[in-house]
C-alpha cells in the first residue's frame, strides 16, 4: 500500500474508532529532545497525533477544584487513547512500516514533570491547534478539551502547516485560573504556581493525580 493511501486509511480508522481529531507531522528535527533512545527512534521521522474530546457533562461538574468523576474520566480517556495507539501501530506494522506508540499520560521525569515527548508539541506541528494562554493545545473547534496521543512512524506522511495563535481577545482561562498562573502572553505562564495548585488538589484528596481542569472547562467552542 502506498504511504499516502496508508495515511488516509489510518485517519479513517482512528476517527471511526471515536477520536475527534487526527493530524500528522514531520519530527526529525525535534527528535533529539525526546526521552527515547536512538535505537527506539531509528527511522521514525514522522508522527501521527490524534485527540479525544472530553465530556462536557464531566467538565461542567468542575467548579473550584477537580472532581473524582473528572479524575476517572481523565484516566479512561488516556486508556482509550493508548489502546487506539496500539491498534494504529498494528495497522502500520502489517503494511511493513515501523511504528511506536507513546503513552497518552506517563511521567518519566518527575522532577521536570515530563514524558517521552510533548504530545502538545506534536499536535501543534500537526496543525491541530496552537499553544494557548493556558499553556495547553487549543483546537479551533474543541478548545483545550482534547486529550492527545502520539504514534511515531517510518511512513513518510503528508502534513499541514502549524496554525497561528488564535485565542484573539478571549481571556476566559486567565480569569478562571485560581492562582493567576495564566497571563495574557502565553510565554508568561507560571508553571510553578500551576504545579503547586495541582499538588494542593492532590493532597486534599480531590483527585489522585496532578490534574485540575478549571481552565480546560472554560476553553471550549463558542456558540
mmCIF file of C-alpha atoms in Angstrom:
data_model
loop_
_atom_site.group_PDB
_atom_site.id
_atom_site.type_symbol
_atom_site.label_atom_id
_atom_site.label_comp_id
_atom_site.label_asym_id
_atom_site.label_seq_id
_atom_site.Cartn_x
_atom_site.Cartn_y
_atom_site.Cartn_z
ATOM 1 C CA UNK A 1 0.000 0.000 0.000
ATOM 2 C CA UNK A 2 1.294 3.458 -0.891
ATOM 3 C CA UNK A 3 2.188 5.741 2.008
ATOM 4 C CA UNK A 4 -0.463 8.337 1.153
ATOM 5 C CA UNK A 5 -3.145 5.651 0.982
ATOM 6 C CA UNK A 6 -1.996 4.208 4.301
ATOM 7 C CA UNK A 7 -2.167 7.666 5.900
ATOM 8 C CA UNK A 8 -5.773 8.036 4.702
ATOM 9 C CA UNK A 9 -6.592 4.555 5.981
ATOM 10 C CA UNK A 10 -5.176 5.408 9.412
ATOM 11 C CA UNK A 11 -7.122 8.669 9.610
ATOM 12 C CA UNK A 12 -10.360 6.925 8.678
ATOM 13 C CA UNK A 13 -9.714 4.185 11.237
ATOM 14 C CA UNK A 14 -8.764 6.498 14.118
ATOM 15 C CA UNK A 15 -11.696 8.858 13.591
ATOM 16 C CA UNK A 16 -14.019 5.898 13.082
ATOM 17 C CA UNK A 17 -12.953 4.481 16.450
ATOM 18 C CA UNK A 18 -14.042 7.668 18.231
ATOM 19 C CA UNK A 19 -11.167 10.142 18.089
ATOM 20 C CA UNK A 20 -12.238 13.734 17.398
ATOM 21 C CA UNK A 21 -9.145 14.973 15.535
ATOM 22 C CA UNK A 22 -6.270 13.491 13.534
ATOM 23 C CA UNK A 23 -3.092 15.055 12.184
ATOM 24 C CA UNK A 24 0.414 14.196 11.020
ATOM 25 C CA UNK A 25 3.761 15.922 11.314
ATOM 26 C CA UNK A 26 7.456 15.566 10.431
ATOM 27 C CA UNK A 27 9.506 15.237 13.634
ATOM 28 C CA UNK A 28 13.087 14.593 12.521
ATOM 29 C CA UNK A 29 14.330 17.985 13.739
ATOM 30 C CA UNK A 30 12.834 17.661 17.229
ATOM 31 C CA UNK A 31 13.692 14.003 17.897
ATOM 32 C CA UNK A 32 16.838 14.884 19.930
ATOM 33 C CA UNK A 33 14.547 16.381 22.595
ATOM 34 C CA UNK A 34 12.632 13.112 23.072
ATOM 35 C CA UNK A 35 13.336 10.967 26.123
ATOM 36 C CA UNK A 36 13.852 7.890 23.935
ATOM 37 C CA UNK A 37 16.954 6.058 22.733
ATOM 38 C CA UNK A 38 18.379 6.317 19.220
ATOM 39 C CA UNK A 39 17.524 2.661 18.729
ATOM 40 C CA UNK A 40 13.891 3.256 19.647
ATOM 41 C CA UNK A 41 13.705 6.266 17.322
ATOM 42 C CA UNK A 42 15.588 4.763 14.391
ATOM 43 C CA UNK A 43 13.789 5.578 11.150
ATOM 44 C CA UNK A 44 10.811 7.142 12.917
ATOM 45 C CA UNK A 45 10.787 10.598 11.336
ATOM 46 C CA UNK A 46 7.028 11.242 11.275
ATOM 47 C CA UNK A 47 4.293 11.331 13.875
ATOM 48 C CA UNK A 48 0.561 10.771 13.986
ATOM 49 C CA UNK A 49 -1.333 12.880 16.521
ATOM 50 C CA UNK A 50 -4.934 12.270 17.497
ATOM 51 C CA UNK A 51 -7.167 13.541 20.243
ATOM 52 C CA UNK A 52 -10.307 12.523 22.127
ATOM 53 C CA UNK A 53 -12.875 15.133 23.196
ATOM 54 C CA UNK A 54 -13.512 15.284 26.934
ATOM 55 C CA UNK A 55 -17.113 15.079 28.139
ATOM 56 C CA UNK A 56 -18.939 18.401 28.532
ATOM 57 C CA UNK A 57 -21.043 16.959 31.351
ATOM 58 C CA UNK A 58 -17.976 15.851 33.306
ATOM 59 C CA UNK A 59 -16.246 19.196 32.822
ATOM 60 C CA UNK A 60 -19.396 21.063 33.899
ATOM 61 C CA UNK A 61 -19.029 19.468 37.337
ATOM 62 C CA UNK A 62 -15.696 21.210 37.916
ATOM 63 C CA UNK A 63 -16.256 24.393 39.928
ATOM 64 C CA UNK A 64 -13.468 25.333 42.354
ATOM 65 C CA UNK A 65 -11.491 22.130 42.080
ATOM 66 C CA UNK A 66 -11.305 18.941 40.005
ATOM 67 C CA UNK A 67 -13.756 16.175 40.843
ATOM 68 C CA UNK A 68 -13.289 12.450 41.351
ATOM 69 C CA UNK A 69 -15.532 11.908 38.338
ATOM 70 C CA UNK A 70 -13.205 14.066 36.228
ATOM 71 C CA UNK A 71 -10.218 12.070 37.504
ATOM 72 C CA UNK A 72 -11.868 8.808 36.469
ATOM 73 C CA UNK A 73 -12.864 10.246 33.085
ATOM 74 C CA UNK A 74 -9.325 11.552 32.570
ATOM 75 C CA UNK A 75 -7.864 8.093 33.213
ATOM 76 C CA UNK A 76 -10.398 6.322 30.983
ATOM 77 C CA UNK A 77 -9.715 8.728 28.108
ATOM 78 C CA UNK A 78 -5.986 8.123 28.446
ATOM 79 C CA UNK A 79 -6.621 4.374 28.425
ATOM 80 C CA UNK A 80 -8.764 4.701 25.299
ATOM 81 C CA UNK A 81 -6.029 6.700 23.555
ATOM 82 C CA UNK A 82 -3.388 4.136 24.496
ATOM 83 C CA UNK A 83 -5.484 1.275 23.162
ATOM 84 C CA UNK A 84 -6.185 3.174 19.946
ATOM 85 C CA UNK A 85 -2.468 3.860 19.562
ATOM 86 C CA UNK A 86 -1.705 0.145 19.764
ATOM 87 C CA UNK A 87 -4.308 -0.622 17.114
ATOM 88 C CA UNK A 88 -2.834 2.047 14.824
ATOM 89 C CA UNK A 89 0.648 0.573 15.314
ATOM 90 C CA UNK A 90 -0.667 -2.837 14.312
ATOM 91 C CA UNK A 91 -2.109 -1.450 11.076
ATOM 92 C CA UNK A 92 1.189 0.266 10.249
ATOM 93 C CA UNK A 93 3.319 -2.783 11.002
ATOM 94 C CA UNK A 94 1.082 -5.026 8.895
ATOM 95 C CA UNK A 95 1.987 -2.857 5.900
ATOM 96 C CA UNK A 96 5.698 -3.253 6.555
ATOM 97 C CA UNK A 97 6.468 0.059 8.270
ATOM 98 C CA UNK A 98 7.799 0.757 11.756
ATOM 99 C CA UNK A 99 5.764 2.432 14.470
ATOM 100 C CA UNK A 100 5.997 3.255 18.170
ATOM 101 C CA UNK A 101 3.047 4.131 20.408
ATOM 102 C CA UNK A 102 3.751 6.825 23.015
ATOM 103 C CA UNK A 103 1.584 6.644 26.176
ATOM 104 C CA UNK A 104 -1.010 9.386 26.452
ATOM 105 C CA UNK A 105 -0.044 10.134 30.055
ATOM 106 C CA UNK A 106 3.109 8.671 31.572
ATOM 107 C CA UNK A 107 5.612 10.751 33.526
ATOM 108 C CA UNK A 108 9.203 9.577 33.039
ATOM 109 C CA UNK A 109 10.929 12.531 34.737
ATOM 110 C CA UNK A 110 9.092 13.527 37.897
ATOM 111 C CA UNK A 111 11.368 16.478 38.615
ATOM 112 C CA UNK A 112 10.578 18.040 35.247
ATOM 113 C CA UNK A 113 7.059 16.573 35.130
ATOM 114 C CA UNK A 114 7.804 15.423 31.584
ATOM 115 C CA UNK A 115 7.051 12.396 29.425
ATOM 116 C CA UNK A 116 8.858 10.769 26.492
ATOM 117 C CA UNK A 117 7.844 13.734 24.348
ATOM 118 C CA UNK A 118 5.349 16.573 24.273
ATOM 119 C CA UNK A 119 2.008 15.480 22.808
ATOM 120 C CA UNK A 120 1.118 19.172 22.743
ATOM 121 C CA UNK A 121 4.144 19.943 20.572
ATOM 122 C CA UNK A 122 3.363 17.116 18.160
ATOM 123 C CA UNK A 123 -0.296 18.167 17.910
ATOM 124 C CA UNK A 124 0.820 21.739 17.211
ATOM 125 C CA UNK A 125 3.210 20.619 14.472
ATOM 126 C CA UNK A 126 0.390 18.509 13.020
ATOM 127 C CA UNK A 127 -1.757 21.613 12.592
ATOM 128 C CA UNK A 128 -4.323 20.632 15.226
ATOM 129 C CA UNK A 129 -4.168 23.887 17.157
ATOM 130 C CA UNK A 130 -1.929 26.441 18.821
ATOM 131 C CA UNK A 131 -0.449 26.832 22.303
ATOM 132 C CA UNK A 132 -2.916 28.994 24.192
ATOM 133 C CA UNK A 133 -2.573 31.312 27.141
ATOM 134 C CA UNK A 134 -3.308 28.350 29.406
ATOM 135 C CA UNK A 135 -0.190 26.554 28.081
ATOM 136 C CA UNK A 136 -2.389 23.857 26.525
ATOM 137 C CA UNK A 137 -3.071 22.985 22.895
ATOM 138 C CA UNK A 138 -6.128 24.944 21.729
ATOM 139 C CA UNK A 139 -8.079 23.441 18.829
ATOM 140 C CA UNK A 140 -10.174 25.834 16.662
ATOM 141 C CA UNK A 141 -13.377 23.871 17.364
ATOM 142 C CA UNK A 142 -12.802 21.992 20.619
ATOM 143 C CA UNK A 143 -10.635 24.452 22.513
ATOM 144 C CA UNK A 144 -8.441 22.779 25.140
ATOM 145 C CA UNK A 145 -10.938 19.988 25.755
ATOM 146 C CA UNK A 146 -8.915 17.295 23.994
ATOM 147 C CA UNK A 147 -6.557 14.638 25.302
ATOM 148 C CA UNK A 148 -3.842 13.612 22.831
ATOM 149 C CA UNK A 149 -1.768 10.561 21.980
ATOM 150 C CA UNK A 150 1.115 10.143 19.541
ATOM 151 C CA UNK A 151 2.317 7.345 17.300
ATOM 152 C CA UNK A 152 5.782 7.689 15.767
ATOM 153 C CA UNK A 153 6.274 6.014 12.412
ATOM 154 C CA UNK A 154 8.584 5.468 9.452
ATOM 155 C CA UNK A 155 5.772 6.267 6.989
ATOM 156 C CA UNK A 156 6.519 9.412 5.002
ATOM 157 C CA UNK A 157 3.287 11.173 5.843
ATOM 158 C CA UNK A 158 1.691 14.197 4.169
ATOM 159 C CA UNK A 159 1.254 17.057 6.627
ATOM 160 C CA UNK A 160 -0.189 20.535 7.101
ATOM 161 C CA UNK A 161 1.467 23.675 8.400
ATOM 162 C CA UNK A 162 1.039 24.592 12.100
ATOM 163 C CA UNK A 163 -1.697 27.067 12.990
ATOM 164 C CA UNK A 164 -1.005 30.597 14.180
ATOM 165 C CA UNK A 165 -2.018 31.748 17.657
ATOM 166 C CA UNK A 166 -5.790 32.093 17.574
ATOM 167 C CA UNK A 167 -7.048 32.942 21.056
ATOM 168 C CA UNK A 168 -7.714 36.511 19.971
ATOM 169 C CA UNK A 169 -9.267 38.616 22.721
ATOM 170 C CA UNK A 170 -10.519 35.589 24.694
ATOM 171 C CA UNK A 171 -9.109 35.553 28.222
ATOM 172 C CA UNK A 172 -11.570 33.228 29.956
ATOM 173 C CA UNK A 173 -8.753 30.961 31.148
ATOM 174 C CA UNK A 174 -6.902 33.964 32.614
ATOM 175 C CA UNK A 175 -9.941 34.881 34.718
ATOM 176 C CA UNK A 176 -10.678 31.269 35.702
ATOM 177 C CA UNK A 177 -7.238 30.232 36.994
ATOM 178 C CA UNK A 178 -7.397 30.048 40.823
ATOM 179 C CA UNK A 179 -3.723 31.011 41.240
ATOM 180 C CA UNK A 180 -3.357 33.527 38.385
ATOM 181 C CA UNK A 181 -0.809 31.299 36.661
ATOM 182 C CA UNK A 182 -2.189 32.239 33.234
ATOM 183 C CA UNK A 183 -1.156 35.546 31.699
ATOM 184 C CA UNK A 184 -2.158 37.405 28.555
ATOM 185 C CA UNK A 185 1.131 36.393 26.935
ATOM 186 C CA UNK A 186 1.446 32.570 26.690
ATOM 187 C CA UNK A 187 5.172 32.943 27.329
ATOM 188 C CA UNK A 188 4.456 34.304 30.803
ATOM 189 C CA UNK A 189 2.615 31.198 32.010
ATOM 190 C CA UNK A 190 3.666 30.453 35.605
ATOM 191 C CA UNK A 191 4.428 26.717 35.609
ATOM 192 C CA UNK A 192 5.422 26.640 39.292
ATOM 193 C CA UNK A 193 2.203 28.262 40.548
ATOM 194 C CA UNK A 194 0.176 25.898 38.408
ATOM 195 C CA UNK A 195 2.039 22.819 39.655
ATOM 196 C CA UNK A 196 1.764 23.894 43.301
ATOM 197 C CA UNK A 197 -2.003 24.223 42.930
ATOM 198 C CA UNK A 198 -2.230 20.788 41.291
ATOM 199 C CA UNK A 199 -0.245 19.358 44.201
ATOM 200 C CA UNK A 200 -2.635 21.041 46.617
ATOM 201 C CA UNK A 201 -5.618 19.465 44.875
ATOM 202 C CA UNK A 202 -3.926 16.074 45.103
ATOM 203 C CA UNK A 203 -3.079 16.427 48.790
ATOM 204 C CA UNK A 204 -6.653 17.460 49.619
ATOM 205 C CA UNK A 205 -7.751 14.187 48.024
ATOM 206 C CA UNK A 206 -9.924 15.803 45.376
ATOM 207 C CA UNK A 207 -8.075 13.650 42.851
ATOM 208 C CA UNK A 208 -5.167 11.222 42.972
ATOM 209 C CA UNK A 209 -3.078 12.899 40.312
ATOM 210 C CA UNK A 210 -1.728 16.318 39.362
ATOM 211 C CA UNK A 211 -4.712 17.474 37.304
ATOM 212 C CA UNK A 212 -7.060 20.436 37.508
ATOM 213 C CA UNK A 213 -9.454 21.005 34.592
ATOM 214 C CA UNK A 214 -10.585 24.509 35.547
ATOM 215 C CA UNK A 215 -9.047 26.275 32.547
ATOM 216 C CA UNK A 216 -9.932 23.307 30.329
ATOM 217 C CA UNK A 217 -13.603 23.719 31.259
ATOM 218 C CA UNK A 218 -13.810 27.339 30.104
ATOM 219 C CA UNK A 219 -11.780 26.834 26.919
ATOM 220 C CA UNK A 220 -14.459 25.495 24.599
ATOM 221 C CA UNK A 221 -16.090 26.278 21.275
ATOM 222 C CA UNK A 222 -18.180 29.436 21.407
ATOM 223 C CA UNK A 223 -21.801 29.345 20.233
#
